[in-house]
Coordinates of C-alpha atoms in Angstrom, one line a residue:
Chain A
M1 CA -10.8 -23.1 -14.8
I2 CA -8.8 -20.4 -16.6
E3 CA -10.1 -17.9 -14.1
Q4 CA -8.8 -20.1 -11.3
V5 CA -5.3 -20.3 -12.8
A6 CA -5.4 -16.6 -13.4
R7 CA -6.4 -15.8 -9.8
R8 CA -3.8 -18.1 -8.2
S9 CA -0.9 -17.2 -10.5
Y10 CA -1.5 -13.5 -11.3
G11 CA 0.5 -11.9 -8.5
R12 CA 3.3 -14.3 -8.8
L13 CA 3.6 -14.0 -12.6
V14 CA 3.4 -10.1 -12.6
A15 CA 6.0 -9.9 -9.9
L16 CA 8.3 -12.2 -11.8
L17 CA 7.9 -10.4 -15.1
A18 CA 8.1 -6.9 -13.5
A19 CA 11.2 -7.7 -11.5
R20 CA 13.0 -8.5 -14.8
C21 CA 11.7 -5.8 -17.1
R22 CA 11.4 -3.2 -14.3
D23 CA 8.1 -2.0 -15.7
I24 CA 5.0 -3.1 -13.8
A25 CA 2.6 -1.7 -16.4
A26 CA 4.3 -3.5 -19.2
A27 CA 4.3 -6.7 -17.2
E28 CA 0.6 -6.4 -16.5
D29 CA -0.2 -5.7 -20.1
A30 CA 1.8 -8.6 -21.3
L31 CA 0.2 -11.0 -18.8
G32 CA -3.2 -9.6 -19.7
E33 CA -2.6 -10.4 -23.4
A34 CA -1.4 -13.9 -22.4
L35 CA -4.6 -14.5 -20.5
L36 CA -6.7 -13.4 -23.4
A37 CA -4.8 -15.7 -25.7
A38 CA -5.4 -18.5 -23.2
L39 CA -9.1 -17.8 -23.2
R40 CA -9.1 -18.1 -26.9
Q41 CA -6.9 -21.2 -27.3
W42 CA -7.4 -23.4 -24.2
P43 CA -11.1 -24.2 -24.8
A44 CA -10.1 -25.5 -28.3
D45 CA -6.7 -27.0 -27.7
G46 CA -7.3 -28.1 -24.0
V47 CA -5.6 -26.7 -20.9
P48 CA -1.8 -27.2 -21.1
E49 CA 0.0 -29.5 -18.6
N50 CA 1.8 -26.5 -17.1
P51 CA -0.6 -23.6 -17.5
E52 CA 1.7 -21.1 -15.7
A53 CA 4.7 -21.9 -17.9
W54 CA 2.4 -21.4 -21.0
L55 CA 1.3 -18.0 -19.7
M56 CA 4.9 -17.0 -18.9
T57 CA 6.1 -17.9 -22.4
A58 CA 3.2 -16.0 -24.0
A59 CA 3.8 -13.0 -21.7
K60 CA 7.6 -13.0 -22.4
R61 CA 7.0 -13.1 -26.1
R62 CA 4.6 -10.2 -25.8
L63 CA 7.2 -8.2 -23.8
V64 CA 9.9 -8.8 -26.4
D65 CA 7.5 -7.7 -29.2
E66 CA 6.6 -4.5 -27.4
A67 CA 10.3 -3.8 -26.6
R68 CA 11.2 -4.3 -30.3
K69 CA 8.5 -1.8 -31.3
A70 CA 10.0 0.7 -28.9
G71 CA 13.4 0.2 -30.5
V72 CA 15.0 -1.7 -27.7
R73 CA 17.2 -4.6 -29.0
A74 CA 15.3 -7.8 -28.6
R75 CA 18.4 -9.5 -27.3
T76 CA 18.6 -7.2 -24.3
V77 CA 15.1 -7.9 -23.3
L78 CA 15.4 -11.6 -23.9
D79 CA 18.5 -11.8 -21.8
A80 CA 16.8 -10.1 -18.9
L81 CA 13.9 -12.4 -19.2
D82 CA 15.9 -15.6 -19.7
D83 CA 16.5 -16.4 -16.1
V84 CA 12.8 -16.5 -15.6
D85 CA 12.5 -20.2 -15.3
G86 CA 11.1 -22.0 -12.3
F87 CA 8.9 -19.7 -10.3
P88 CA 10.7 -18.0 -7.4
D89 CA 8.3 -15.9 -5.4
E90 CA 9.1 -12.3 -6.3
R91 CA 6.0 -11.0 -4.7
L92 CA 7.7 -9.9 -1.6
R93 CA 10.1 -7.8 -3.7
L94 CA 7.1 -6.3 -5.6
L95 CA 5.5 -5.5 -2.3
F96 CA 8.6 -3.6 -1.2
V97 CA 8.8 -1.8 -4.5
C98 CA 5.2 -0.6 -4.1
T99 CA 6.2 1.0 -0.7
H100 CA 9.1 3.0 -2.1
P101 CA 9.0 6.5 -0.7
A102 CA 9.2 7.9 -4.2
L103 CA 5.6 6.9 -4.6
A104 CA 2.8 9.0 -3.3
P105 CA 1.7 7.6 0.1
E106 CA -2.0 7.3 -0.9
V107 CA -1.1 5.1 -3.9
Q108 CA 1.1 2.5 -2.1
V109 CA -1.6 0.3 -0.7
P110 CA -3.8 0.4 -3.8
L111 CA -0.7 -0.4 -6.0
M112 CA 0.0 -3.5 -3.9
L113 CA -3.7 -4.6 -4.1
Q114 CA -3.6 -4.3 -7.8
T115 CA -0.2 -5.7 -8.8
V116 CA 0.2 -8.4 -6.2
L117 CA -3.4 -9.4 -5.5
G118 CA -4.8 -8.7 -8.9
L119 CA -7.7 -6.5 -7.7
T120 CA -9.3 -4.2 -10.4
A121 CA -9.0 -0.5 -9.9
E122 CA -12.8 -0.4 -9.5
A123 CA -12.7 -2.9 -6.6
I124 CA -9.9 -1.1 -4.9
A125 CA -11.7 2.2 -5.3
A126 CA -14.8 0.7 -3.7
A127 CA -12.8 -0.8 -0.8
L128 CA -11.1 2.4 -0.1
C129 CA -14.0 4.8 -0.8
V130 CA -12.3 6.7 -3.6
A131 CA -13.8 7.6 -7.0
P132 CA -12.9 4.8 -9.5
R133 CA -11.5 7.3 -12.0
T134 CA -9.3 9.0 -9.4
M135 CA -8.0 5.6 -8.4
G136 CA -7.3 4.6 -12.0
Q137 CA -5.3 7.7 -12.6
R138 CA -3.3 7.4 -9.4
L139 CA -2.3 3.8 -10.2
W140 CA -1.4 4.8 -13.7
R141 CA 0.8 7.6 -12.5
A142 CA 2.5 5.4 -9.9
K143 CA 3.5 2.8 -12.4
A144 CA 4.7 5.5 -14.8
K145 CA 6.8 6.9 -12.0
I146 CA 8.4 3.5 -11.2
R147 CA 9.3 3.1 -14.9
D148 CA 10.4 6.7 -15.7
A149 CA 12.3 7.5 -12.6
G150 CA 14.0 4.1 -12.4
V151 CA 12.7 2.9 -9.0
P152 CA 14.8 -0.2 -8.6
F153 CA 13.3 -3.7 -8.1
E154 CA 15.5 -4.4 -5.1
M155 CA 14.7 -5.2 -1.6
P156 CA 15.6 -2.1 0.5
G157 CA 18.3 -2.1 3.1
R158 CA 17.3 -3.8 6.4
Q159 CA 17.1 -0.5 8.3
E160 CA 14.3 0.6 6.0
W161 CA 12.2 -2.6 6.4
P162 CA 10.2 -1.5 9.5
A163 CA 8.6 1.5 7.8
R164 CA 8.0 -0.4 4.6
V165 CA 6.6 -3.4 6.3
T166 CA 4.0 -1.3 8.1
T167 CA 2.5 -0.3 4.7
I168 CA 2.7 -3.8 3.4
L169 CA 0.8 -5.1 6.4
E170 CA -1.8 -2.4 5.8
A171 CA -2.3 -3.6 2.3
I172 CA -2.8 -7.2 3.3
Y173 CA -5.2 -6.2 6.0
A174 CA -7.2 -4.0 3.5
A175 CA -7.3 -7.0 1.1
Y176 CA -8.5 -9.3 3.9
G177 CA -11.1 -6.8 5.0
S178 CA -12.5 -6.2 1.5
G179 CA -13.1 -9.9 1.0
W180 CA -14.5 -10.4 4.5
E181 CA -18.2 -10.5 3.9
D182 CA -18.4 -11.0 0.2
G183 CA -18.6 -14.7 -0.7
R184 CA -17.3 -14.1 -4.2
A185 CA -14.0 -12.7 -2.9
R186 CA -13.1 -15.9 -1.2
E187 CA -9.8 -16.1 -3.1
L188 CA -8.9 -12.7 -2.0
V189 CA -9.2 -13.7 1.6
D190 CA -7.1 -16.8 0.8
E191 CA -4.5 -14.6 -0.9
A192 CA -4.4 -12.2 2.1
V193 CA -3.9 -15.2 4.5
Y194 CA -1.2 -16.6 2.2
L195 CA 0.7 -13.3 2.0
A196 CA 0.4 -12.7 5.8
R197 CA 2.0 -16.2 6.3
L198 CA 4.7 -15.4 3.7
L199 CA 5.6 -12.2 5.5
V200 CA 5.8 -14.0 8.8
S201 CA 8.1 -16.6 7.3
L202 CA 10.3 -14.0 5.6
L203 CA 10.4 -11.6 8.5
P204 CA 10.8 -13.9 11.5
D205 CA 11.9 -11.0 13.7
D206 CA 8.9 -8.8 13.0
P207 CA 6.2 -9.0 15.8
E208 CA 3.6 -7.0 13.8
A209 CA 3.7 -9.5 10.9
K210 CA 2.8 -12.2 13.5
G211 CA 0.2 -9.9 14.9
L212 CA -1.5 -9.4 11.6
L213 CA -1.5 -13.1 10.8
A214 CA -2.9 -13.8 14.2
L215 CA -5.6 -11.2 13.7
I216 CA -6.6 -12.6 10.4
L217 CA -6.6 -16.2 11.7
F218 CA -8.9 -15.2 14.6
A219 CA -11.3 -13.5 12.3
E220 CA -11.2 -16.5 9.9
S221 CA -11.7 -19.0 12.7
R222 CA -15.2 -17.6 13.2
R223 CA -16.3 -17.6 9.5
E224 CA -18.6 -20.6 9.9
A225 CA -20.2 -19.2 13.0
R226 CA -20.8 -15.6 11.7
R227 CA -23.4 -16.6 9.1
V228 CA -26.1 -19.2 9.9
D229 CA -28.8 -19.8 7.3
G230 CA -27.9 -16.4 5.7
R231 CA -28.3 -14.6 9.0
F232 CA -25.6 -12.6 10.6
V233 CA -24.7 -13.7 14.2
P234 CA -22.8 -11.3 16.4
L235 CA -19.8 -12.7 18.3
D236 CA -21.3 -12.9 21.7
R237 CA -24.1 -15.1 20.3
Q238 CA -22.1 -17.4 18.1
D239 CA -22.0 -21.2 18.4
R240 CA -18.4 -21.8 19.6
R241 CA -18.4 -25.3 18.3
R242 CA -18.4 -23.7 14.8
W243 CA -15.1 -21.9 15.5
D244 CA -12.0 -23.4 14.0
A245 CA -10.0 -24.4 17.1
A246 CA -6.8 -25.1 15.1
M247 CA -6.8 -21.6 13.7
I248 CA -7.4 -20.1 17.2
A249 CA -4.6 -22.2 18.6
E250 CA -2.2 -21.0 15.9
A251 CA -3.3 -17.4 16.4
E252 CA -2.6 -17.7 20.1
A253 CA 0.8 -19.2 19.5
L254 CA 1.7 -16.4 17.1
L255 CA 0.6 -13.8 19.7
G256 CA 2.8 -15.4 22.3
A257 CA 5.8 -15.5 20.0
A258 CA 5.2 -11.8 19.0
A259 CA 5.0 -10.8 22.7
G260 CA 8.5 -12.3 23.1
Q261 CA 9.8 -10.0 20.5
G262 CA 9.3 -6.9 22.5
V263 CA 7.7 -4.2 20.3
L264 CA 4.0 -3.8 20.8
G265 CA 2.0 -2.6 17.9
V266 CA -1.4 -2.0 16.5
Y267 CA -1.9 -5.5 14.9
Q268 CA -0.7 -7.3 18.0
L269 CA -3.2 -5.3 20.1
E270 CA -6.0 -6.0 17.7
A271 CA -5.1 -9.7 17.8
A272 CA -4.9 -9.6 21.6
L273 CA -8.4 -8.1 21.6
Q274 CA -9.7 -11.0 19.5
S275 CA -8.0 -13.4 21.9
A276 CA -9.7 -11.6 24.9
H277 CA -13.1 -11.8 23.1
V278 CA -12.6 -15.5 22.6
A279 CA -11.7 -15.9 26.3
G280 CA -14.7 -13.8 27.3
D281 CA -12.3 -11.6 29.3
R282 CA -14.3 -8.3 29.4
A283 CA -11.8 -6.5 31.7
A284 CA -9.0 -7.4 29.3
V285 CA -11.0 -6.2 26.3
I286 CA -11.5 -2.8 28.0
D287 CA -7.8 -2.5 28.9
L288 CA -6.7 -3.5 25.4
Y289 CA -9.0 -0.9 23.8
D290 CA -7.6 1.7 26.1
G291 CA -4.1 0.7 25.0
L292 CA -5.1 0.7 21.4
C293 CA -6.6 4.2 21.6
A294 CA -3.4 5.4 23.3
L295 CA -1.3 4.0 20.5
A296 CA -3.5 4.7 17.5
P297 CA -6.8 6.6 18.3
T298 CA -8.5 5.8 15.0
L299 CA -12.3 6.0 14.7
G300 CA -12.5 2.3 14.8
A301 CA -10.4 2.0 18.0
R302 CA -12.4 4.7 19.7
V303 CA -15.8 3.1 18.8
G304 CA -14.4 -0.2 19.9
R305 CA -13.4 1.3 23.2
A306 CA -17.0 2.5 23.7
A307 CA -18.5 -0.8 22.6
A308 CA -16.3 -2.7 25.1
R309 CA -18.0 -0.8 27.9
L310 CA -21.5 -1.4 26.6
E311 CA -22.5 -4.4 28.6
L312 CA -21.2 -3.3 32.0
D313 CA -21.9 0.4 31.7
P314 CA -23.9 1.7 28.8
A315 CA -23.9 5.3 30.1
A316 CA -20.1 5.2 30.1
A317 CA -20.3 3.8 26.5
L318 CA -22.5 6.6 25.4
A319 CA -20.2 9.1 27.0
A320 CA -17.2 7.6 25.2
L321 CA -19.2 7.9 21.9
D322 CA -20.1 11.5 22.6
E323 CA -16.4 12.3 22.8
I324 CA -16.1 11.5 19.1
E325 CA -16.6 14.8 17.3
R326 CA -17.2 13.6 13.7
P327 CA -18.5 10.1 13.4
G328 CA -19.8 10.8 9.9
D329 CA -20.7 7.7 7.9
Y330 CA -18.8 5.2 10.1
Q331 CA -21.4 2.5 10.5
P332 CA -20.1 0.8 13.7
Y333 CA -20.4 4.1 15.5
W334 CA -24.1 4.2 14.9
V335 CA -24.6 0.6 15.8
C336 CA -22.8 1.1 19.0
R337 CA -24.8 4.3 19.7
G338 CA -28.1 2.4 19.0
E339 CA -27.1 -0.3 21.4
A340 CA -26.1 2.1 24.1
L341 CA -29.4 4.1 23.9
R342 CA -31.4 0.8 23.8
A343 CA -29.7 -0.4 27.0
L344 CA -30.6 3.0 28.6
G345 CA -34.2 2.7 27.6
R346 CA -34.1 5.6 25.2
A347 CA -36.1 3.8 22.5
A348 CA -36.8 6.6 20.0
E349 CA -33.2 7.8 19.9
S350 CA -32.0 4.2 19.7
R351 CA -34.2 3.5 16.7
E352 CA -32.9 6.7 14.9
A353 CA -29.3 5.6 15.5
F354 CA -30.0 2.1 14.2
E355 CA -31.8 3.4 11.1
R356 CA -28.7 5.5 10.4
A357 CA -26.6 2.4 10.8
I358 CA -28.9 0.4 8.5
G359 CA -28.6 3.1 5.8
L360 CA -24.8 2.8 6.0
S361 CA -24.7 -1.0 5.8
E362 CA -24.0 -2.8 2.5
D363 CA -24.8 -6.3 3.6
A364 CA -28.5 -7.4 3.6
A365 CA -28.0 -9.9 6.5
I366 CA -26.5 -7.3 8.6
R367 CA -29.2 -4.8 7.8
A368 CA -31.8 -7.4 8.8
Y369 CA -30.1 -8.0 12.1
L370 CA -29.9 -4.3 12.8
A371 CA -33.6 -4.0 12.1
T372 CA -34.3 -6.5 14.8
R373 CA -32.2 -4.4 17.2
A374 CA -34.1 -1.3 16.2
S375 CA -37.4 -2.6 17.3
P376 CA -38.4 -2.4 21.0
P377 CA -36.9 -5.2 23.2
Chain B
M1 CA 20.1 6.3 -16.1
L2 CA 20.7 10.0 -16.2
Y3 CA 19.4 12.2 -13.4
T4 CA 19.7 15.9 -12.7
I5 CA 20.0 16.9 -9.1
L6 CA 18.5 20.4 -8.6
I7 CA 19.8 22.3 -5.5
Y8 CA 17.6 24.5 -3.5
E9 CA 19.7 25.9 -0.7
S10 CA 18.5 27.4 2.5
A11 CA 18.8 31.2 3.2
A12 CA 21.5 30.4 5.7
D13 CA 23.5 28.6 3.1
T14 CA 23.0 31.4 0.5
A15 CA 24.4 33.9 3.1
R16 CA 27.5 31.7 3.5
R17 CA 28.5 31.4 -0.1
D18 CA 31.7 33.3 0.3
E19 CA 32.8 31.3 3.3
P20 CA 35.7 28.8 2.8
A21 CA 33.7 26.1 4.6
Y22 CA 30.8 26.4 2.2
R23 CA 33.1 26.2 -0.8
A24 CA 35.2 23.3 0.6
S25 CA 32.0 21.2 1.1
Y26 CA 31.0 21.7 -2.5
L27 CA 34.5 21.0 -3.7
A28 CA 34.5 17.8 -1.7
Y29 CA 31.1 16.7 -3.1
G30 CA 32.1 17.3 -6.7
K31 CA 35.3 15.4 -6.1
A32 CA 33.4 12.5 -4.7
L33 CA 31.0 12.4 -7.7
R34 CA 34.0 12.5 -10.1
E35 CA 35.9 9.8 -8.3
A36 CA 32.8 7.6 -8.4
G37 CA 32.8 8.1 -12.1
I38 CA 29.2 9.2 -12.2
L39 CA 29.5 13.0 -12.8
R40 CA 28.3 14.0 -16.3
G41 CA 27.8 17.8 -15.8
G42 CA 26.6 20.5 -13.6
A43 CA 27.2 24.1 -12.4
G44 CA 26.8 26.4 -9.5
L45 CA 24.4 29.2 -10.3
Q46 CA 24.5 32.8 -9.3
L47 CA 21.8 34.0 -7.0
P48 CA 18.2 34.3 -8.1
E49 CA 18.4 38.1 -8.1
T50 CA 20.7 37.7 -11.1
A51 CA 18.1 35.9 -13.1
T52 CA 16.0 37.3 -15.9
T53 CA 12.9 35.7 -17.4
V54 CA 11.6 35.8 -21.0
R55 CA 8.1 34.9 -22.0
L56 CA 5.2 35.8 -24.3
A57 CA 2.3 37.7 -22.9
G58 CA -0.6 38.6 -25.2
G59 CA 1.6 37.7 -28.1
K60 CA 4.4 40.1 -27.1
R61 CA 7.8 39.2 -25.7
V62 CA 8.1 40.2 -22.0
V63 CA 11.5 40.3 -20.3
Q64 CA 11.4 40.6 -16.5
D65 CA 14.0 40.9 -13.7
G66 CA 14.2 38.1 -11.2
P67 CA 13.7 34.3 -11.1
Y68 CA 10.7 32.4 -12.4
A69 CA 9.7 31.0 -9.0
D70 CA 10.1 32.9 -5.8
T71 CA 10.8 30.1 -3.4
K72 CA 11.9 30.1 0.2
E73 CA 14.9 27.9 -0.6
K74 CA 16.9 29.4 -3.5
M75 CA 17.8 27.4 -6.6
G76 CA 21.6 27.5 -6.5
G77 CA 22.9 24.9 -8.9
F78 CA 22.6 21.5 -10.4
Y79 CA 24.6 18.3 -11.0
V80 CA 24.0 15.7 -13.8
I81 CA 24.9 12.2 -12.7
E82 CA 24.6 8.8 -14.3
V83 CA 23.7 5.9 -12.0
D84 CA 21.8 2.5 -12.1
D85 CA 18.6 3.5 -10.5
L86 CA 16.7 6.0 -8.4
D87 CA 17.9 4.7 -5.1
K88 CA 21.6 5.4 -6.1
A89 CA 20.6 8.8 -7.3
L90 CA 18.8 9.5 -4.0
E91 CA 21.8 8.3 -2.0
W92 CA 24.1 10.8 -3.8
A93 CA 21.5 13.6 -3.6
A94 CA 21.4 13.1 0.1
R95 CA 25.1 13.8 0.3
C96 CA 24.8 17.2 -1.4
P97 CA 25.9 19.9 1.1
A98 CA 22.6 21.8 0.6
V99 CA 20.7 19.0 2.5
A100 CA 22.9 19.3 5.6
G101 CA 22.3 23.0 5.3
E102 CA 18.5 22.4 5.6
G103 CA 17.8 23.1 2.0
V104 CA 16.0 20.8 -0.4
V105 CA 17.4 18.8 -3.3
E106 CA 15.2 17.5 -6.2
V107 CA 16.1 14.5 -8.3
R108 CA 14.7 14.4 -11.8
P109 CA 15.2 11.6 -14.3
H110 CA 16.2 12.7 -17.9
L111 CA 14.0 12.2 -20.9
A112 CA 15.4 9.7 -23.4
P113 CA 16.9 11.7 -26.2
F114 CA 14.4 12.5 -29.0
A115 CA 14.9 10.2 -32.0
P116 CA 15.3 12.1 -35.3
G117 CA 12.6 11.7 -38.0

C-alpha cells in the first residue's frame, strides 16, 4: 500500500519540493526519509487519511532540519516551503529543468527518468545500456550542477520550448519502452502515458507531443493481444478483437490533429506507421519507413524499412539489411535477417541469424517464439 | 548568486584591441552591467604573453614565461556579477563583446565564502 502511494506520488512530490528549495538532491533525500518514516509508522498507526500531505509535512520538516544544520536560517527555508499546500503539478517544470542546456546532454533523459518517474539509477542504467556506477555518478553530478550553478526552476521562454520538448518526449518514450514487456513495470507504463497526456494538454500547439501519445496508445492498444498464455504473438498474427478499439480511435484522432499542425516529426511518423500496420496498408508502411529514414536514419528505422519489404520482396529486404554496416547487438536486425533468409530458402544462414537474435533477447517468450522461427518451415 | 564571467577572445579580437570600436563595445558592456546594478568587479587583462606562471616541480619553485594554458582563444579578462540564477548570468554573458567576436565566454558560480573556525 505504501509502495503504491510512493509510486503514484513520488514524481509530483519531488517536483513540488525541488521547485521550492531549488535542490533536487535535497528534495529526493527528504522525501526518501519521509517514506522510510512512513514505512515505520503507518503499519503501527494506520495509513493517514491524506498520505500525500503526511509525506509532504515529513519531507518539509526534514528539509528545514538539513538547512538549519547547514547554517541557513530556518525561517528562510520555511517561507520558501510555505506555499506548498495543495498539490499543483510541478512535474512539467521539473522536466524542463532537467533539459537545461547547462546539463550534459547524456544525463538529461536519465535525470528525468529518476526525478520525475522515480526510476532507480540501476534501472535507468539497464534501460540505456550504461554501467550502473557511471549512471549513478552522472546523475549525482547533474544534481550538484543544478544546485551549485543555480540552474533556475523556471519554465524557459517559449522560443526555447521546441528543443527542450524534444528531449522530454525522448524521456517519456524511453520510460514507456523500458516498461513495455516487464509486467512489474506496469506503473511505469501508466506514468509514461500520464506524462504524455499531460504534455499534450500543456502544449496544445506541439504536433510531436500528440505524435508521441498516439504512438504510445497504439502500442498500448495491443497489450492484450501481444501475449497469449505467456506466448509472444507478432502483430500480423494477433487477434484483432483483443485490440483496444477506444485507444486506437484516440490515437488516430491525435494523429489527425497533429497533421493539421504542419510540422512532421519522428513521433508522428512512427505513430503513422502504427496506424498503417493496423490498417494493413503495406504500401503506406514502406513509404512511411522511407520517410522516417530520410528524417532520422537510426538503426531502428533502417531495420524497420527492411522489415517492411520482407513479405513482398525478401531479397530487397536482405539488400536493405546488407546496407547497414554495423548492426552489432541490435536484436531486431538479426530477427529481420533471419526472416529474410528463411523466406529465401537459405535455411542454415537463417538459423544462424535467429540464434544470434535469441542470444540478444531478454524475454523468454520472445526467445521461444524465435526458436520456432529458427527451425525449418 | 555571484558568478565570474571569464572571457576568451578570438585571435581576430585580440588583434583589434587598440581599435576604438573594440574599446567602445567593452565600455558599453561595462556600462550596461553597472546600470543594471549587477557588476561587482572585473578587469581587462593584458595578453597571455605577459603572463608568468609559478609552480613547484620536484619540490623546487619553477617560474616560467607565458600563460598556464595555451588556448586558441585567449583569456582576456573577467567580470564578476551578482544575479538571481544561472539563466540571468548566461543572458549577460551572451552580451559580452567577445561572443560576437567569435570567442568563448565561461560562466562559473562562486564558492560560498569559507566560514571561519
